[in-house]
XYZ file of C-alpha atoms in Angstrom:
605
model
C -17.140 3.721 -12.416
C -15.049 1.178 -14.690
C -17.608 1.821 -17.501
C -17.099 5.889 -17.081
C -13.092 5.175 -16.820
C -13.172 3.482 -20.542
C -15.034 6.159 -22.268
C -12.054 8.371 -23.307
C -9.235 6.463 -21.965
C -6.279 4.450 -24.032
C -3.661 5.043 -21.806
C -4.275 3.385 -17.958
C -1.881 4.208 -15.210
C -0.135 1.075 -14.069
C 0.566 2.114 -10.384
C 2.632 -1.212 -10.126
C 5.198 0.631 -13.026
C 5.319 3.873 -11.171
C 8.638 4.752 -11.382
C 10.914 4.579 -8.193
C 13.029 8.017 -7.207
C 16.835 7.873 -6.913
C 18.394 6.114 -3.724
C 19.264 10.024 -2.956
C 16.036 11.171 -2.868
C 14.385 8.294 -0.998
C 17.385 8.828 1.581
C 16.637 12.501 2.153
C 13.157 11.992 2.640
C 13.575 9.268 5.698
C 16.740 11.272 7.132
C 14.137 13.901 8.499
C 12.181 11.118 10.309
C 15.378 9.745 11.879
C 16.015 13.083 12.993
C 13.253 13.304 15.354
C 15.065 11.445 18.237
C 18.597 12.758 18.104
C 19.392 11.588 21.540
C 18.203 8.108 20.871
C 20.256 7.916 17.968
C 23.039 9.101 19.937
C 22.996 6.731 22.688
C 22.398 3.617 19.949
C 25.840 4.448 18.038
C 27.133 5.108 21.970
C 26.292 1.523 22.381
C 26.780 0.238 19.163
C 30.792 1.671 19.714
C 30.733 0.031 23.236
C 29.609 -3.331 22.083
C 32.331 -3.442 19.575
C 34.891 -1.870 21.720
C 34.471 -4.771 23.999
C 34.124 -7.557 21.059
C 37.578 -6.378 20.009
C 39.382 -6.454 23.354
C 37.901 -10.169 23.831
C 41.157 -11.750 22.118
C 43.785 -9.548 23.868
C 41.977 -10.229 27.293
C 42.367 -14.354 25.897
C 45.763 -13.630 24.723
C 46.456 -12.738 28.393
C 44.581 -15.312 29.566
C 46.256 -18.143 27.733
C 49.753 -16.944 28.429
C 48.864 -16.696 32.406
C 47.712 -20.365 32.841
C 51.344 -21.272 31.242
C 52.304 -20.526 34.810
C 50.665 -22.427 37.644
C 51.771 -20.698 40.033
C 50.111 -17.131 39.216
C 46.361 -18.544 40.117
C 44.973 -14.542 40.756
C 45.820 -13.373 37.599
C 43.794 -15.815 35.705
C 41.101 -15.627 37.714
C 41.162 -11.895 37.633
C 41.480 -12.629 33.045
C 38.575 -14.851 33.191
C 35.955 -12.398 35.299
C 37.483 -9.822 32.142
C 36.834 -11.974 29.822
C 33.241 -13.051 31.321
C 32.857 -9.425 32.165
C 33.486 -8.002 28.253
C 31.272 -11.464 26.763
C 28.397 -9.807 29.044
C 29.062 -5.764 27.894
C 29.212 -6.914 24.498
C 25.607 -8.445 24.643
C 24.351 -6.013 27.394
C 25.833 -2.896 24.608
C 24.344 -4.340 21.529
C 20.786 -5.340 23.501
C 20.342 -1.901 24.921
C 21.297 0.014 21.335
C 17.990 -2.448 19.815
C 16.107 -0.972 22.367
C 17.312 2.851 21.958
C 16.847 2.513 18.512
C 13.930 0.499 17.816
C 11.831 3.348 18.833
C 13.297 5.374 16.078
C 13.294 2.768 13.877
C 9.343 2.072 14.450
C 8.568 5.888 14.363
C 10.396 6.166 10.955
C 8.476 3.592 9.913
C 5.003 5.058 10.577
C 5.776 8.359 10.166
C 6.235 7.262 6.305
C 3.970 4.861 5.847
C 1.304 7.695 7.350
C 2.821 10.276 4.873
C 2.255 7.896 1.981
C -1.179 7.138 2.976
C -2.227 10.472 3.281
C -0.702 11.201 -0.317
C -2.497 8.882 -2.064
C -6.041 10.146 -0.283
C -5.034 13.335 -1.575
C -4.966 11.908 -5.182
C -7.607 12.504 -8.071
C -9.756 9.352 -9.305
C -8.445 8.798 -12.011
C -4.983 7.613 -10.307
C -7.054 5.293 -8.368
C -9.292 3.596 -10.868
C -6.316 3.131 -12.825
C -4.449 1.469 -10.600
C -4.104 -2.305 -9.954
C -5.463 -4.562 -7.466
C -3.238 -4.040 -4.307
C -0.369 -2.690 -6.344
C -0.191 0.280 -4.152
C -0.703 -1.476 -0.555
C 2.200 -3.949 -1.409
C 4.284 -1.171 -2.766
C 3.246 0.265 1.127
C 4.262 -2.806 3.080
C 7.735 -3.568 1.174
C 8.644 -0.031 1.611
C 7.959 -0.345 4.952
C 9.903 -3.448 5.287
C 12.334 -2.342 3.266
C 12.804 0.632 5.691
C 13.353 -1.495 8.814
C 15.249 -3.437 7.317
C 17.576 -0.863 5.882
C 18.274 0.620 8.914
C 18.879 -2.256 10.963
C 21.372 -3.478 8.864
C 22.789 -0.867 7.206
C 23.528 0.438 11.109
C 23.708 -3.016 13.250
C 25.401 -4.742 10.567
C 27.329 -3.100 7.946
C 28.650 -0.052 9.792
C 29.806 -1.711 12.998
C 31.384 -4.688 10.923
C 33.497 -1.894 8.775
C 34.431 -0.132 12.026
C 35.319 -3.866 13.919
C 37.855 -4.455 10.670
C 39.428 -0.906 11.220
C 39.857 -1.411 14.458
C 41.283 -5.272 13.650
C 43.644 -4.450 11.083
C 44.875 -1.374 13.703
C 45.382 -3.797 16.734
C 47.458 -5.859 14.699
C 49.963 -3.615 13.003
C 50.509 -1.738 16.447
C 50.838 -4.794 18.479
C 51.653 -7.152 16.036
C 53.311 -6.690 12.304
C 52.228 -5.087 9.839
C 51.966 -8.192 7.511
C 49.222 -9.340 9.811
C 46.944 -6.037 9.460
C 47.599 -6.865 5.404
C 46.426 -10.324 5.302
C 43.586 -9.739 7.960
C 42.726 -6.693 5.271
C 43.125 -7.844 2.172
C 41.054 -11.225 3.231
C 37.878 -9.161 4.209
C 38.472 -6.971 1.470
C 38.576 -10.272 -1.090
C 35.745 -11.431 0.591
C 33.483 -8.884 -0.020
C 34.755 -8.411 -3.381
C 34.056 -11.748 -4.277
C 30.372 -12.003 -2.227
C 29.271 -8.693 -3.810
C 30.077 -9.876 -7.687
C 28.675 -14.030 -7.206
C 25.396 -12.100 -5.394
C 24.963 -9.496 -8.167
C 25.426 -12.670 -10.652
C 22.715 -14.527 -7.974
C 20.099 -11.981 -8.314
C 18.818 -13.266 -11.719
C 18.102 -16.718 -9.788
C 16.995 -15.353 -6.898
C 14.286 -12.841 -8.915
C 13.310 -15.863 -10.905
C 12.336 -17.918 -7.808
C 10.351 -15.058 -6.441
C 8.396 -14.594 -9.708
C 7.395 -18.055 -10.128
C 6.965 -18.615 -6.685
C 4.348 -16.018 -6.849
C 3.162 -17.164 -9.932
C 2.095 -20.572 -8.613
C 0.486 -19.099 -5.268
C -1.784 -16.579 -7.509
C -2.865 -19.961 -9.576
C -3.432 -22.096 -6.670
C -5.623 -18.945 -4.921
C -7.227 -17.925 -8.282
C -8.402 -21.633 -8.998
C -9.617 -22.089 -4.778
C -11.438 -18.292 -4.932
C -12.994 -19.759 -8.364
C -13.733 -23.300 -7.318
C -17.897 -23.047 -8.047
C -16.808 -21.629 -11.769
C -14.155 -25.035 -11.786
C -16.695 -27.671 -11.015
C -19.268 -25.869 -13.249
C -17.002 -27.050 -16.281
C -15.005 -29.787 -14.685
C -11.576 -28.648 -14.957
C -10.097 -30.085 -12.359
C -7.080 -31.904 -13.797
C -7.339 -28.741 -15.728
C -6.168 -26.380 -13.157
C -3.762 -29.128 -11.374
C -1.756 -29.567 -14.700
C -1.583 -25.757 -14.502
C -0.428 -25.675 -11.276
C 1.857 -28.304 -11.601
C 3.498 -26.394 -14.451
C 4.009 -23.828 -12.486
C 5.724 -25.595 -9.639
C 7.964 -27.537 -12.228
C 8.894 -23.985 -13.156
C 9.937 -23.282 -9.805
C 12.130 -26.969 -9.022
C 13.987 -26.092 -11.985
C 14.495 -22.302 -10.897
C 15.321 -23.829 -7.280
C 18.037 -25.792 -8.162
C 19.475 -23.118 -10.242
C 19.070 -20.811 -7.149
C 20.853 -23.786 -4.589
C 23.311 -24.657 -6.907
C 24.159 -20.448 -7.312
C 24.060 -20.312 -3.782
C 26.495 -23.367 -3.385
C 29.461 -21.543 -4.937
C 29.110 -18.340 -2.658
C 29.503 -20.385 -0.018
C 32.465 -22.408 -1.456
C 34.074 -19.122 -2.869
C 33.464 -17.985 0.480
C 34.923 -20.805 2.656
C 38.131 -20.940 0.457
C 39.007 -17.217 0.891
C 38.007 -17.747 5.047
C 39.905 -20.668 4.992
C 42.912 -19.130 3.041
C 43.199 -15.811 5.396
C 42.968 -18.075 8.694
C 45.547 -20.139 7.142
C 48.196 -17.552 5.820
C 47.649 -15.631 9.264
C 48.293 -18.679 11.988
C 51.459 -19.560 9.477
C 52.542 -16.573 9.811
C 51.666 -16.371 13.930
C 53.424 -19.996 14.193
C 56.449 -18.809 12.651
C 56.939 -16.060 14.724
C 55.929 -18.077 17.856
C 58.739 -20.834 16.575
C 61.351 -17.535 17.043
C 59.893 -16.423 19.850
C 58.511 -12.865 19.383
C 55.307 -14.445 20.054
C 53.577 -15.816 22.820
C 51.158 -19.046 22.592
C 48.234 -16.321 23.471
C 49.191 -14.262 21.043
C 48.756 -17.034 18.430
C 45.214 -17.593 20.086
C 44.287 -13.788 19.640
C 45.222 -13.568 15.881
C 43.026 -16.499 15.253
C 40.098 -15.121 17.254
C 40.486 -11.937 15.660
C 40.401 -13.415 12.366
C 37.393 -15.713 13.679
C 35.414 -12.340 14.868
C 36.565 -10.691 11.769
C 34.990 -13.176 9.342
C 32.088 -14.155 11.770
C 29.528 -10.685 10.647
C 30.626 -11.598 7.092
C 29.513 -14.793 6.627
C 25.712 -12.975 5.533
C 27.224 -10.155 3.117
C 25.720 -11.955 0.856
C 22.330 -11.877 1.869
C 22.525 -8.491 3.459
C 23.892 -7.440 0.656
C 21.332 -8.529 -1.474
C 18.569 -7.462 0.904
C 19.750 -3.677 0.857
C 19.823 -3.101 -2.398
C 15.863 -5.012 -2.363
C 15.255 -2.696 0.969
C 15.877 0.293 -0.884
C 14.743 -0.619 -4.095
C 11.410 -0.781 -2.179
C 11.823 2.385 -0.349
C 12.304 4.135 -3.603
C 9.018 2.676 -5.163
C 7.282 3.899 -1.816
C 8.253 6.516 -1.766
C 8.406 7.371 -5.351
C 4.432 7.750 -4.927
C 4.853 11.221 -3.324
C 6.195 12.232 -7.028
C 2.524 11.765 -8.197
C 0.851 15.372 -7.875
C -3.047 15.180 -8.260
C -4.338 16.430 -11.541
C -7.401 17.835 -9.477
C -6.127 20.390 -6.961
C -7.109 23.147 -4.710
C -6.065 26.387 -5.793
C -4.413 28.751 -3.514
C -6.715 30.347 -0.695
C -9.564 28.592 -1.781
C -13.122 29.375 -0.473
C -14.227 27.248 2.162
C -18.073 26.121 1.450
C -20.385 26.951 4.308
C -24.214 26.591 3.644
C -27.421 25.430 4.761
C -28.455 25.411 1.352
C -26.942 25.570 -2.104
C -28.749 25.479 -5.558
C -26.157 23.692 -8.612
C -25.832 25.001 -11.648
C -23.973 23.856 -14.777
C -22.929 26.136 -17.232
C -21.762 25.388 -20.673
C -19.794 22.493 -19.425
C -17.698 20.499 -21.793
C -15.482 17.452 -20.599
C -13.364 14.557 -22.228
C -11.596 11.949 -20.067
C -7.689 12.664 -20.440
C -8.549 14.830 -23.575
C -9.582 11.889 -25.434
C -13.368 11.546 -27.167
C -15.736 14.679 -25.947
C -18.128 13.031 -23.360
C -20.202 16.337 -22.327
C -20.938 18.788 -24.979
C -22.015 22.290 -24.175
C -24.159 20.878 -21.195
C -26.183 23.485 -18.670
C -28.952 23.540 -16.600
C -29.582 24.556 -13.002
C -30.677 22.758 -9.710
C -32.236 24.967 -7.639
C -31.738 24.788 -4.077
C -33.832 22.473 -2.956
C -35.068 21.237 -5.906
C -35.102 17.749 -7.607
C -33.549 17.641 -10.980
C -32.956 14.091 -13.106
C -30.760 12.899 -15.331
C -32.012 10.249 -17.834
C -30.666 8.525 -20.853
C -29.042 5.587 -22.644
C -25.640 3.840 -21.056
C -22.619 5.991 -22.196
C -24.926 9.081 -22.651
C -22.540 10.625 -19.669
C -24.794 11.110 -16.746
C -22.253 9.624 -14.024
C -19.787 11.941 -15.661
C -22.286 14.909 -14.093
C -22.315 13.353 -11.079
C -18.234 13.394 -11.130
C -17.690 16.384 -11.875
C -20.087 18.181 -9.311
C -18.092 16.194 -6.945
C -14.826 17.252 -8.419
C -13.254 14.181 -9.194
C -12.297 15.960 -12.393
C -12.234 19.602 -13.330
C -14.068 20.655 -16.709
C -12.654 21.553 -19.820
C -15.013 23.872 -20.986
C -17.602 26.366 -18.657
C -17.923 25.753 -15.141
C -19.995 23.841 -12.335
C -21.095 25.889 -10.275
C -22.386 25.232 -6.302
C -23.866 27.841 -4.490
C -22.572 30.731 -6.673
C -18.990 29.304 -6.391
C -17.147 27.875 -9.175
C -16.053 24.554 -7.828
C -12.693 25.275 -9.285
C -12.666 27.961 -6.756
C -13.825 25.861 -3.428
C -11.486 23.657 -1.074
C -12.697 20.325 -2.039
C -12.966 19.099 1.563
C -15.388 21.554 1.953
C -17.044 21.436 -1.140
C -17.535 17.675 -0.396
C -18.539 17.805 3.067
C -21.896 19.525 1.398
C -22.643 16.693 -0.700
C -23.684 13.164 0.060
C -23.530 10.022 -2.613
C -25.052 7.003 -3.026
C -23.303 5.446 -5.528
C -24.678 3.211 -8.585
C -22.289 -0.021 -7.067
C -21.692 0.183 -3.466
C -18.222 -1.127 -2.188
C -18.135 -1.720 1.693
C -15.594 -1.637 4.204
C -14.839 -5.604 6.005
C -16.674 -4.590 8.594
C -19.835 -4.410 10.492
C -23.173 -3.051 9.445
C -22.919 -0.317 11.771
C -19.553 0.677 11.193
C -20.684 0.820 7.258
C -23.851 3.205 8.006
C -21.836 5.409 10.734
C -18.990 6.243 7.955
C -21.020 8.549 6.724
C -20.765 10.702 10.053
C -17.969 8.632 12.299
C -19.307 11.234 15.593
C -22.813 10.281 15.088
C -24.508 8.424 18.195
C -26.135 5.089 17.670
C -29.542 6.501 17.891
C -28.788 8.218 14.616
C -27.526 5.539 13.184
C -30.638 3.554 13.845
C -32.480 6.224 12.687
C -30.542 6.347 9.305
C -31.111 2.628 8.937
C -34.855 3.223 9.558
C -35.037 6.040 6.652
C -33.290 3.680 4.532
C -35.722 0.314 5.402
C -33.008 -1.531 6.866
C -34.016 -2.373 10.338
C -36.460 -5.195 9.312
C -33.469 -7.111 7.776
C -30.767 -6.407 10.586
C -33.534 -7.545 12.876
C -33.387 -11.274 11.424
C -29.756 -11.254 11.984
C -28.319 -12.924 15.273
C -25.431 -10.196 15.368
C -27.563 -7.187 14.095
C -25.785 -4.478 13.884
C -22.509 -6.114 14.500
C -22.611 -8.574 11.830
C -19.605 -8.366 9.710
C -20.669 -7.797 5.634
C -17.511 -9.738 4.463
C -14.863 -8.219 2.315
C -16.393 -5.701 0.051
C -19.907 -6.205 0.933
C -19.630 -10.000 -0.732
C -22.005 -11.117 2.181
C -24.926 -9.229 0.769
C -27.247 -8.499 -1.974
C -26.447 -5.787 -4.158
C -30.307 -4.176 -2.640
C -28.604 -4.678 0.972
C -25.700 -3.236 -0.111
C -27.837 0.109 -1.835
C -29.998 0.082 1.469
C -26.985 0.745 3.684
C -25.147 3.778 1.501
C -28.741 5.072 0.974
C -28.273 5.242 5.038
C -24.852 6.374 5.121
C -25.992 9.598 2.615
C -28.738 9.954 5.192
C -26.656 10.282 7.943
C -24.025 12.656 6.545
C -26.826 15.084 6.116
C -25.779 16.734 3.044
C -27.237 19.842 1.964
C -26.527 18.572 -1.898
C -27.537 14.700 -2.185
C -26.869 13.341 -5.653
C -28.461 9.666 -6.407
C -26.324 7.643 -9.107
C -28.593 4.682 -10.138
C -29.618 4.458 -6.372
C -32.325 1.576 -6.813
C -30.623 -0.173 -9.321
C -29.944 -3.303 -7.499
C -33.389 -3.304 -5.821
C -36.938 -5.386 -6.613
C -40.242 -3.493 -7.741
C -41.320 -4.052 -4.373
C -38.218 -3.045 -1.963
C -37.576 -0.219 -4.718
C -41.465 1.580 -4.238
C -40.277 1.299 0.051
C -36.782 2.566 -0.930
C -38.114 5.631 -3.181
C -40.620 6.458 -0.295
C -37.733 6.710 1.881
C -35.864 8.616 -0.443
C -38.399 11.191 -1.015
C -38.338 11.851 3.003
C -34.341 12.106 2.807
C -34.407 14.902 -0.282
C -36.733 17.234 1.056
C -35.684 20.142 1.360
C -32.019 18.737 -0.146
C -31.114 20.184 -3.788
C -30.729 16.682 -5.502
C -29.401 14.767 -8.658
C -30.772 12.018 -9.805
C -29.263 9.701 -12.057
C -31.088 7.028 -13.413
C -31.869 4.832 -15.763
C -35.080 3.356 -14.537
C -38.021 6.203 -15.230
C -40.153 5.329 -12.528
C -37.713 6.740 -10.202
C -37.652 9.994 -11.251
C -40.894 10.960 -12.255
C -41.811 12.740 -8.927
C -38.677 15.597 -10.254
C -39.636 19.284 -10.594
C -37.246 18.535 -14.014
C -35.893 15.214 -15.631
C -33.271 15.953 -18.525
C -32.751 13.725 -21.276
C -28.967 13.296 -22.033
C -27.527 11.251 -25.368
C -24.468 11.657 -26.089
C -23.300 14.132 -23.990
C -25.949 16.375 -25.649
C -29.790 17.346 -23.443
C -32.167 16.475 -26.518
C -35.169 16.944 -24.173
C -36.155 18.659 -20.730
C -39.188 18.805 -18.670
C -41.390 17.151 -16.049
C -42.776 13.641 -16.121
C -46.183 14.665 -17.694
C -44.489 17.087 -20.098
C -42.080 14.908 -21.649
C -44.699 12.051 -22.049
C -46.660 14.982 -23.626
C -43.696 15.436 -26.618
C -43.564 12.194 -27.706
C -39.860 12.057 -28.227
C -37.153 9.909 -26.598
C -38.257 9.883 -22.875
C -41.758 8.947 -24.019
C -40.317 5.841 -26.003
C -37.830 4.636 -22.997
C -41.098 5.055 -20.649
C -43.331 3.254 -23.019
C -40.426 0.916 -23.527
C -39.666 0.432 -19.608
C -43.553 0.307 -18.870
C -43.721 -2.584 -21.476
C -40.792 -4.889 -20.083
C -42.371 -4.778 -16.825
C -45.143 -6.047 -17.794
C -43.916 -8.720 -19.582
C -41.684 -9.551 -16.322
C -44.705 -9.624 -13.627
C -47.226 -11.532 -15.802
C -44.202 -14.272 -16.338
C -43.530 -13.868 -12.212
């Protein structure tokens, strides 16, 4: 597949540069989501008000509270201010407790609902997205969206909106019961404060970014030199990758202390404006005390309200900072719903239903992104049932056949054509569910033999999937395994041989029960003696099956009712077996040529 994906293109998609939507956008589309549980969301901000309600009354119950104990003899009425006080400490955690747990259900369905959506989308995606793409771009661009999502609407909720509506109702408390000079200091302070922890953490960001980068940067060298250790000791590079490593780490002390130092003056920017609103407020509280418009407990309540003012804003900062990296990341996720497949069903497409279908190609003509021709003017015809090969030289373009029956691109010229239906024409879900693959290098899922074979039909019973394994000669090797079936083939298949690998998509094909099977290379990765089992088993699973062959070894095909000769994207030569031997023209030199080599490789075995 990476060899087909260079032929004509110059241009890769890079789907860790695809670019984010606007904050707009990404907000519309996880509104919808949030609307699903209106009442929940209800109740949250019902307790989300509550809980601050009764964090804001908390001073003026202490004012009360302070002023009572001044007189000893009034012992009910601060025991009746203390069970308040205790009372609205309680409702304030009980409030904000219960709105986690209204809301975290919304939160958690928001969060799946779009991370489904996504996932879906990039199913629905033509190959050449995905073979362009790079290595766990798009599941990391997944999980921070996710992330960022949760984190986004905790915060932006929990955090920012009830600490805006807790300095409303502040700055309100104190001019009405106060002066209005106290509702300015209280409100220009916070205002300062975020002023000044917005602009230092949008300076920050650079230092912060930088960490991040080369903190990644030394992880991916410390995991690429482990996952590579055989290939290190092969050439003794040891102190070779440790001074690399080391670099990298040296990068990242120096970007560190940057980062602390950065860090260092928010805090002291922060602390001085604190400290200077506390201070200008009790002044002004102990003034008025000293002419007696104010009670002790009132001096207490303006310095707890400036305490519970400042108390949420001590991480603007870092919330801050983590929105705009929460959205950022929602953007990028969701920004992959702006990619529209390049291969798409048409409207009221045909749905396939056969038994049987014959393939034919007419006049077919295809470049990769309109780049160098790979398929010039190609046709010929598989009849139903029928076995028809493909044969010829790498880069000749016989996976590119394969591809394009399957649909993973659309032609440029003529048509492909399965069961009378231009494919063009077909819903490829249905199109696909009539044609069965095994592929030229077989990727597995981390999983279990059986769960590898049964892909192929997920509803199939576990005699069938034995059976499957049978057809494809697997059974004597699960046999020898202590977990048979269950044994787990490591990530990708790495646990196997590339012949173990073939053997279990040759079963997954065979269980799918295709009516169209089409063979890319399908004993490539096999021995002279497990391939002559393998093709026996092969010829049971296409008869009766119209199948493709493509191959490059010639003893695979030579039991085809037709073997075409493909070179550059041009069929020089068609026949059977005997016939083409008969012309003496390319397919007799690659047989003589094959026939030769293996000679040469059993009398040296």
């Amino acid at each position: 597949m990476a060899r087909m994906r260079g032929l004509g293109s110059t241009d890769p998609i890079d789907t860790g540069k695809v670019p984010p939507i606007s904050r707009a956008r990404a907000l519309l589309i996880l509104i919808p989501h949030l609307a699903e549980f209106p009442g929940r969301v209800l109740l949250a901000l019902g307790f989300l008000i509550g809980a601050k309600l009764a964090g804001v009354a908390l001073p003026l119950v202490l004012k009360h509270l302070v002023d009572s104990l001044s007189h000893a003899s009034m012992v009910a009425v601060p025991l009746g201010l203390l069970a308040a006080y205790g009372g609205l400490r309680f409702l304030n955690v009980l409030a904000g407790e219960l709105r986690d747990v209204a809301f975290g259900r919304v939160t958690e369905r928001a969060m799946r609902r779009s991370a489904l959506r996504v996932f879906h989308h990039l199913h629905g995606l033509d190959l050449d997205f995905h073979l362009s793409r790079r290595t766990g771009a798009l599941s990391r661009d997944i999980e921070r969206g996710i992330e960022g999502i949760r984190f986004l609407l905790r915060f932006l909720l929990f955090n920012i909106f009830p600490t805006m509506l807790e300095i409303v109702l502040v700055a309100a408390i104190l001019w009405e019961k106060y002066d209005w000079r106290f509702a300015l200091i209280a409100f220009g302070a916070v205002l300062a404060y975020i002023a000044f922890s917005v602009w230092v953490t949008e300076w920050r960001i650079q230092y912060v970014r930088r960490l991040n980068q080369l903190d990644s940067s030394a992880n991916a060298r410390a995991v690429d030199a482990l996952i590579n250790y055989e290939t290190v000791k092969y050439f003794g590079n040891e102190a070779f990758e440790a001074e690399r490593y080391d670099k990298s780490l040296r990068d990242w002390e120096r970007a560190s202390a940057q980062n602390r130092v950065s860090l260092a003056a928010l805090n002291v920017g922060q602390a001085i404006i604190v400290a200077g609103g506390i201070t200008m407020m009790m002044g002004l509280a102990a003034l008025r005390v000293d002419e007696g418009r104010m009670t002790v407990g009132d001096f207490v309540a303006v310095n707890a309200f400036m305490v519970q003012l400042f108390l949420p804003l001590n991480f603007l900062g870092f919330v801050y900072r983590e929105v705009r990296r929460a959205v950022t990341d929602m953007q990028r996720m969701f920004g992959l719903l702006e990619a529209s497949p390049v291969v798409a069903d048409v409207t009221d497409g045909h749905t396939l239903a056969v038994s049987t279908a014959d393939v034919r190609f007419e006049n077919v003509s295809f470049a990769y992104q309109g780049q160098r021709e790979i398929l010039h003017d190609v046709s010929f015809a598989v009849p139903a049932g029928k076995k028809v090969a493909v044969v010829g030289s790498s880069g000749a373009g016989k996976s590119t056949l394969a591809r394009l029956l399957f649909r993973f691109y659309d032609v440029q010229g003529g048509c492909v054509r399965v069961a009378g239906y231009d494919v063009r024409q077909l819903t490829q879900r249905s199109l696909r569910a009539h044609i069965g693959v095994v592929p030229q290098d077989t990727v597995l899922f981390n999983d279990s033999i059986y769960y590898n074979i049964a892909y192929g039909r997920p509803d199939a019973g576990r005699a069938e999937v034995e059976r499957a394994a049978e057809v494809a000669h697997l059974t004597a090797f699960i046999d020898k395994l202590p977990l048979r079936y269950d044994t787990h083939v490591g990530e990708r298949g790495l646990k196997l041989s590339g012949g173990e690998k073939q053997r279990i998509a040759i079963a997954r094909a065979v269980l799918k029960n295709p009516p169209i099977l089409i063979l890319d290379e399908a004993t490539s990765s096999l021995d002279s003696a497990s391939e002559a089992a393998i093709l026996e088993a092969l010829r049971d699973a296409t008869e009766h099956r119209t199948t493709l062959t493509i191959a490059h070894r010639l003893s695979t095909v030579t039991d085809s009712d037709e073997i075409l000769v493909l070179e550059d994207g041009h069929i020089v030569e068609r026949g059977s077996h005997q016939t083409l031997l008969a012309m003496d023209g390319v397919y007799a030199r690659l047989w003589r040529l094959q026939q030769r080599s293996q000679r040469e490789a059993e009398e040296v075995s």
